Amino acid sequence: MDSHAAGSSSGGSGDGAAQPRRNSRKPKYSKFTQQELPACKPILTPKWVISVFVLVGVIFVPIGIVSLRASQQVVEIVDRYDDACVPAGVTDKLAYIRNDSIPKACTRNLTITKDMKQPIFVYYQLDNFYQNHRRYVKSRNDVQLRDKSKASETDNCDPEAKTVDGKPIVPCGLIAWSLFNDTYNLIRNNETLSVDKKDISWKSDRDHKFGSHVFPMNFQKGPLQGGKILDSKIPLSEQEDLIVWMRTAALPTFRKLYGRIYVDLKENDTITVQLENNYNTYSFSGKKKLVLSTATWIGGKNDFLGLAYLTVGGICFFLAFAFTLLYLIKPRKMGDNSYLSWNRATLGR
């Protein structure tokens, strides 16, 4: 009995030794895996918190004041003309703008409110025009714009991909088709102000996105003309109005650079603007505006940045004052570290 039992016992032990060893999932020990790396755990005492809020306020408020002052130094003249340039007695604006036999010439007078130093930027502004619409943004072919040999590639350009007889349109797509085509002629004291349209687009766009050997073909040859007609003898890389237009805007209200004036304008000067009101914004209840603007180191007129800095700085000063008041009214006892998390855990035990 004893020997049998011993044999059974040793046999069982032998079977157990024959079983494969289980692989452990325990990771190899390191300070990283065990989260034992040296760490800094700052203790936010009242003095530290108040000091940080005061420091942020001291930095942000002056930046806000300087930014806001720079923005307010910008002189800006804005004139909406889409309604004013419709002849009196015309009730159907859409029929008026689509009728090519009716002259679209219009004259506007602008009064300069403050001295404007050169360069003076001339913009056109459109309201309620959604250039960010998905189908509109995709309606272009970048390969065609860059490479002369790819003129027949009109993918994604429908419905302005090809003419009725099947010829490819260059540049194709709705963006190019809807190119802004109002024109402005500025006159001061019977002297025409030259509007420089050179380098109004991004240099990277001219060099890399629009080919110097790609010329417009079959453009605006469809039954409905969308906008400006391009000169077929000028390469796309030099059609800067087109390049500016095809950098689509993110918001429905946007401005695009039309040109620059390198002449100083004085206060109370009267600028006569002879314009052609060609672009159709009446079908979507849009607005058209002509903008003359100077610029400072911060750019054009935009109070948001300065107001944002002032708001954040003011909030920081308010919080610093509130925490200081609270600290003076109800200060912590000296040597009382019960607010620390590890001390609270010790006290709990």
Coordinates of C-alpha atoms in Angstrom, one line a residue:
M1 CA 0.0 0.0 0.0
D2 CA 2.7 2.4 1.0
S3 CA 4.9 1.7 -2.0
H4 CA 1.8 2.0 -4.3
A5 CA 0.8 5.2 -2.7
A6 CA 4.4 6.5 -3.0
G7 CA 4.5 5.5 -6.7
S8 CA 1.2 7.2 -7.3
S9 CA 2.5 10.3 -5.6
S10 CA 5.7 10.3 -7.5
G11 CA 3.8 9.6 -10.7
G12 CA 1.5 12.6 -10.1
S13 CA 4.5 14.7 -9.4
G14 CA 6.1 13.6 -12.7
D15 CA 2.9 14.5 -14.7
G16 CA 2.8 17.9 -13.1
A17 CA 6.4 18.6 -14.0
A18 CA 5.7 17.6 -17.7
Q19 CA 3.0 20.4 -18.0
P20 CA 4.2 23.5 -20.1
R21 CA 5.0 26.5 -18.1
R22 CA 2.5 29.4 -18.3
N23 CA 3.9 32.6 -19.8
S24 CA 3.5 35.5 -17.4
R25 CA 1.9 38.7 -18.6
K26 CA 3.7 40.8 -16.0
P27 CA 5.7 43.5 -17.7
K28 CA 9.4 43.7 -17.2
Y29 CA 10.1 46.0 -14.3
S30 CA 11.0 49.5 -15.0
K31 CA 10.4 52.9 -13.4
F32 CA 8.4 53.9 -16.4
T33 CA 6.0 51.0 -16.4
Q34 CA 5.6 51.2 -12.6
Q35 CA 5.1 55.0 -12.7
E36 CA 8.1 55.6 -10.4
L37 CA 9.8 58.3 -12.5
P38 CA 10.7 61.5 -10.7
A39 CA 7.8 63.9 -10.9
C40 CA 7.0 67.5 -9.9
K41 CA 3.8 68.0 -8.1
P42 CA 3.4 71.7 -7.5
I43 CA 1.4 72.7 -4.4
L44 CA -1.0 75.6 -5.4
T45 CA -0.8 77.8 -2.4
P46 CA -2.9 81.0 -2.3
K47 CA 0.3 83.1 -2.9
W48 CA 1.2 81.1 -5.9
V49 CA -2.3 81.3 -7.5
I50 CA -2.6 85.0 -6.8
S51 CA 0.9 85.7 -8.3
V52 CA 0.1 83.7 -11.5
F53 CA -3.2 85.5 -12.1
V54 CA -1.5 88.9 -11.5
L55 CA 1.3 88.0 -13.9
V56 CA -1.0 86.9 -16.6
G57 CA -3.0 90.1 -16.2
V58 CA 0.1 92.3 -16.3
I59 CA 1.1 90.7 -19.6
F60 CA -2.2 90.5 -21.3
V61 CA -3.7 93.9 -20.5
P62 CA -0.8 95.9 -22.1
I63 CA -0.9 93.6 -25.2
G64 CA -4.6 94.1 -25.5
I65 CA -4.3 97.9 -25.2
V66 CA -1.5 98.0 -27.9
S67 CA -3.4 95.7 -30.2
L68 CA -6.7 97.6 -29.8
R69 CA -5.0 100.9 -30.4
A70 CA -3.3 99.6 -33.6
S71 CA -6.6 98.4 -34.9
Q72 CA -8.3 101.7 -34.2
Q73 CA -5.6 103.5 -36.1
V74 CA -6.7 101.8 -39.3
V75 CA -8.8 104.0 -41.5
E76 CA -11.6 102.1 -43.4
I77 CA -14.1 103.4 -45.9
V78 CA -16.9 100.9 -46.6
D79 CA -19.6 101.5 -49.3
R80 CA -22.4 99.1 -50.1
Y81 CA -23.5 99.6 -53.7
D82 CA -25.6 96.6 -54.8
D83 CA -28.9 98.2 -54.2
A84 CA -27.9 101.8 -54.9
C85 CA -26.6 100.8 -58.4
V86 CA -30.0 99.4 -59.5
P87 CA -31.7 102.1 -61.6
A88 CA -34.8 103.7 -60.2
G89 CA -38.0 102.0 -61.2
V90 CA -36.5 98.6 -61.6
T91 CA -38.5 96.1 -59.5
D92 CA -37.0 92.8 -60.7
K93 CA -33.3 93.1 -59.8
L94 CA -32.6 89.5 -61.0
A95 CA -33.9 90.2 -64.5
Y96 CA -32.0 93.5 -64.5
I97 CA -28.6 91.9 -63.7
R98 CA -29.1 89.1 -66.2
N99 CA -30.0 91.4 -69.1
D100 CA -26.8 92.2 -70.9
S101 CA -28.4 94.9 -73.0
I102 CA -28.9 97.1 -70.0
P103 CA -25.8 99.2 -69.1
K104 CA -24.5 98.4 -65.6
A105 CA -22.4 101.5 -65.1
C106 CA -22.8 103.2 -61.7
T107 CA -21.1 106.2 -60.0
R108 CA -20.5 106.4 -56.3
N109 CA -18.9 109.2 -54.2
L110 CA -16.8 108.4 -51.2
T111 CA -15.7 111.0 -48.6
I112 CA -12.4 110.3 -46.8
T113 CA -13.0 110.7 -43.1
K114 CA -9.3 110.7 -42.0
D115 CA -5.9 110.9 -43.6
M116 CA -5.0 107.6 -45.3
K117 CA -1.4 106.9 -45.9
Q118 CA -0.2 104.6 -48.7
P119 CA -0.5 101.8 -49.5
I120 CA -4.2 101.9 -49.5
F121 CA -5.8 98.5 -50.0
V122 CA -8.9 98.2 -52.2
Y123 CA -11.2 95.2 -51.4
Y124 CA -14.5 93.9 -52.6
Q125 CA -16.7 92.4 -49.9
L126 CA -19.5 89.9 -50.4
D127 CA -22.1 88.9 -47.8
N128 CA -24.1 85.8 -47.7
F129 CA -21.9 84.0 -50.3
Y130 CA -21.1 80.5 -49.1
Q131 CA -17.7 79.8 -50.8
N132 CA -17.3 77.0 -48.2
H133 CA -20.1 74.9 -49.5
R134 CA -18.8 71.3 -50.0
R135 CA -19.8 70.9 -53.7
Y136 CA -18.6 74.4 -54.5
V137 CA -15.1 73.9 -52.9
K138 CA -14.6 70.6 -54.6
S139 CA -15.6 71.9 -58.0
R140 CA -12.1 72.4 -59.4
N141 CA -9.2 70.3 -60.8
D142 CA -5.8 71.3 -59.4
V143 CA -3.8 69.1 -61.7
Q144 CA -5.4 70.9 -64.7
L145 CA -4.5 74.3 -63.3
R146 CA -0.8 73.3 -63.0
D147 CA 0.0 71.2 -66.0
K148 CA -0.7 72.2 -69.6
S149 CA -0.7 68.5 -70.7
K150 CA -3.6 67.8 -68.3
A151 CA -6.0 70.2 -69.8
S152 CA -8.5 67.4 -70.6
E153 CA -8.7 66.3 -67.0
T154 CA -12.0 67.8 -65.7
D155 CA -12.7 65.4 -62.8
N156 CA -14.9 67.0 -60.0
C157 CA -15.6 70.0 -62.2
D158 CA -19.3 69.3 -63.1
P159 CA -21.4 71.1 -64.2
E160 CA -18.6 73.3 -65.7
A161 CA -16.4 70.6 -66.9
K162 CA -16.9 70.7 -70.7
T163 CA -18.7 72.7 -73.3
V164 CA -21.8 71.5 -75.1
D165 CA -19.7 70.0 -77.9
G166 CA -17.5 68.1 -75.4
K167 CA -14.4 70.4 -75.3
P168 CA -12.7 70.7 -71.9
I169 CA -13.0 74.0 -70.1
V170 CA -9.8 75.5 -68.6
P171 CA -10.0 76.4 -65.8
C172 CA -13.0 74.2 -65.1
G173 CA -15.3 74.1 -62.1
L174 CA -17.8 76.3 -60.4
I175 CA -15.2 78.4 -58.5
A176 CA -13.6 79.7 -61.6
W177 CA -16.9 80.0 -63.4
S178 CA -18.3 82.3 -60.7
L179 CA -15.3 84.7 -60.7
F180 CA -16.1 88.2 -59.5
N181 CA -16.4 90.6 -62.4
D182 CA -17.3 94.0 -61.0
T183 CA -14.8 96.7 -62.0
Y184 CA -13.8 99.9 -60.2
N185 CA -12.3 103.1 -61.5
L186 CA -11.3 105.6 -58.8
I187 CA -11.0 109.4 -59.5
R188 CA -9.9 112.2 -57.3
N189 CA -10.0 115.8 -58.5
N190 CA -10.4 114.7 -62.1
E191 CA -7.3 112.6 -61.7
T192 CA -7.6 108.8 -62.0
L193 CA -6.0 106.9 -59.2
S194 CA -4.0 103.9 -60.4
V195 CA -4.9 100.7 -58.8
D196 CA -2.0 98.3 -58.8
K197 CA -3.1 94.7 -59.2
K198 CA 0.3 93.1 -59.1
D199 CA 1.2 90.7 -56.3
I200 CA -2.3 90.7 -54.9
S201 CA -2.3 86.9 -54.7
W202 CA -0.1 84.6 -52.6
K203 CA 3.3 83.9 -54.2
S204 CA 3.1 80.2 -53.3
D205 CA -0.2 80.0 -55.3
R206 CA 1.3 81.7 -58.4
D207 CA 4.4 79.5 -58.3
H208 CA 3.0 76.2 -57.4
K209 CA -0.8 76.0 -58.0
F210 CA -1.2 77.8 -61.3
G211 CA 1.0 76.9 -64.3
S212 CA 2.8 79.6 -66.3
H213 CA 2.2 77.6 -69.5
V214 CA -1.5 77.0 -68.8
F215 CA -3.9 79.3 -70.7
P216 CA -7.7 79.6 -70.5
M217 CA -9.6 77.6 -73.0
N218 CA -13.4 77.5 -73.8
F219 CA -13.9 79.6 -70.6
Q220 CA -17.4 81.1 -70.1
K221 CA -18.5 79.5 -73.4
G222 CA -21.6 77.9 -71.9
P223 CA -25.2 79.1 -72.2
L224 CA -25.0 81.0 -68.9
Q225 CA -22.0 83.2 -68.0
G226 CA -21.1 83.0 -64.4
G227 CA -18.6 85.9 -64.0
K228 CA -15.5 87.4 -65.4
I229 CA -14.2 86.4 -68.8
L230 CA -10.4 85.6 -68.7
D231 CA -7.9 86.7 -71.4
S232 CA -6.9 83.5 -73.3
K233 CA -3.5 85.0 -74.1
I234 CA -2.5 85.4 -70.4
P235 CA -1.3 82.3 -68.5
L236 CA -3.2 81.4 -65.3
S237 CA -0.1 82.2 -63.1
E238 CA -0.6 85.8 -64.1
Q239 CA -4.4 86.0 -63.8
E240 CA -4.2 87.2 -60.2
D241 CA -7.9 88.1 -59.8
L242 CA -8.6 84.4 -60.5
I243 CA -5.9 83.2 -58.1
V244 CA -7.3 85.4 -55.3
W245 CA -10.9 84.3 -56.0
M246 CA -10.0 80.6 -56.0
R247 CA -8.6 80.7 -52.5
T248 CA -12.0 80.1 -51.1
A249 CA -13.2 81.8 -48.0
A250 CA -14.3 80.0 -44.8
L251 CA -17.1 82.3 -43.9
P252 CA -20.1 83.6 -45.8
T253 CA -19.0 87.2 -45.4
F254 CA -15.5 87.8 -46.8
R255 CA -13.2 90.3 -48.4
K256 CA -10.8 89.8 -51.3
L257 CA -8.1 92.1 -52.4
Y258 CA -8.8 93.9 -55.6
G259 CA -5.6 96.1 -55.7
R260 CA -3.5 98.7 -54.0
I261 CA -3.3 102.5 -54.3
Y262 CA 0.1 104.1 -53.8
V263 CA -1.2 107.6 -53.2
D264 CA -1.9 109.4 -49.9
L265 CA -5.5 110.5 -49.4
K266 CA -6.3 113.5 -47.3
E267 CA -9.2 114.1 -44.9
N268 CA -12.4 115.3 -46.7
D269 CA -11.1 114.2 -50.1
T270 CA -13.9 113.1 -52.4
I271 CA -13.3 109.9 -54.4
T272 CA -15.5 109.3 -57.3
V273 CA -15.9 105.6 -58.1
Q274 CA -17.0 104.6 -61.6
L275 CA -18.0 100.9 -61.3
E276 CA -19.6 98.2 -63.4
N277 CA -22.3 96.5 -61.4
N278 CA -22.0 93.1 -63.2
Y279 CA -21.9 90.5 -60.5
N280 CA -25.1 88.8 -59.6
T281 CA -25.7 88.7 -55.9
Y282 CA -29.5 89.3 -56.2
S283 CA -30.3 85.6 -56.7
F284 CA -29.2 84.7 -53.2
S285 CA -29.9 88.0 -51.4
G286 CA -26.2 88.8 -51.2
K287 CA -24.6 92.2 -50.7
K288 CA -21.6 93.9 -52.4
K289 CA -19.4 96.4 -50.8
L290 CA -16.3 98.4 -51.9
V291 CA -13.7 98.8 -49.1
L292 CA -10.8 101.2 -48.9
S293 CA -8.5 100.5 -46.0
T294 CA -5.1 101.2 -44.6
A295 CA -3.1 98.7 -42.5
T296 CA -0.9 98.7 -39.4
W297 CA 1.6 96.2 -38.0
I298 CA -1.4 94.1 -36.8
G299 CA -3.0 94.1 -40.2
G300 CA -6.5 95.5 -41.1
K301 CA -9.2 96.7 -38.8
N302 CA -10.0 94.0 -36.3
D303 CA -10.8 94.8 -32.6
F304 CA -11.3 91.2 -31.6
L305 CA -7.7 90.4 -30.7
G306 CA -7.3 93.4 -28.5
L307 CA -10.6 92.9 -26.8
A308 CA -9.8 89.2 -26.2
Y309 CA -6.5 90.1 -24.5
L310 CA -8.2 92.8 -22.4
T311 CA -11.0 90.4 -21.4
V312 CA -8.7 87.6 -20.3
G313 CA -6.3 90.1 -18.5
G314 CA -9.3 91.7 -16.7
I315 CA -10.7 88.4 -15.6
C316 CA -7.2 87.4 -14.2
F317 CA -7.0 90.7 -12.2
F318 CA -10.5 90.1 -10.9
L319 CA -9.7 86.6 -9.8
A320 CA -6.4 87.7 -8.2
F321 CA -8.3 90.4 -6.2
A322 CA -11.0 87.9 -5.2
F323 CA -8.5 85.3 -4.0
T324 CA -6.5 88.0 -2.2
L325 CA -9.7 89.2 -0.4
L326 CA -10.6 85.6 0.5
Y327 CA -7.1 84.9 1.8
L328 CA -7.2 88.0 4.0
I329 CA -10.7 87.3 5.3
K330 CA -10.1 83.6 6.0
P331 CA -6.4 82.8 6.0
R332 CA -5.0 79.3 6.5
K333 CA -3.5 78.4 9.8
M334 CA 0.3 78.3 9.9
G335 CA 1.5 74.7 9.7
D336 CA -1.9 73.4 8.7
N337 CA -1.2 71.0 5.8
S338 CA -4.4 69.1 6.0
Y339 CA -5.5 70.3 2.6
L340 CA -2.8 68.2 0.9
S341 CA -4.3 65.0 -0.5
W342 CA -1.7 62.7 1.1
N343 CA -2.2 64.2 4.5
R344 CA -6.0 63.8 4.2
A345 CA -5.5 60.1 3.4
T346 CA -3.3 59.8 6.5
L347 CA -5.9 61.5 8.7
G348 CA -8.6 59.2 7.4
R349 CA -6.7 56.2 8.7

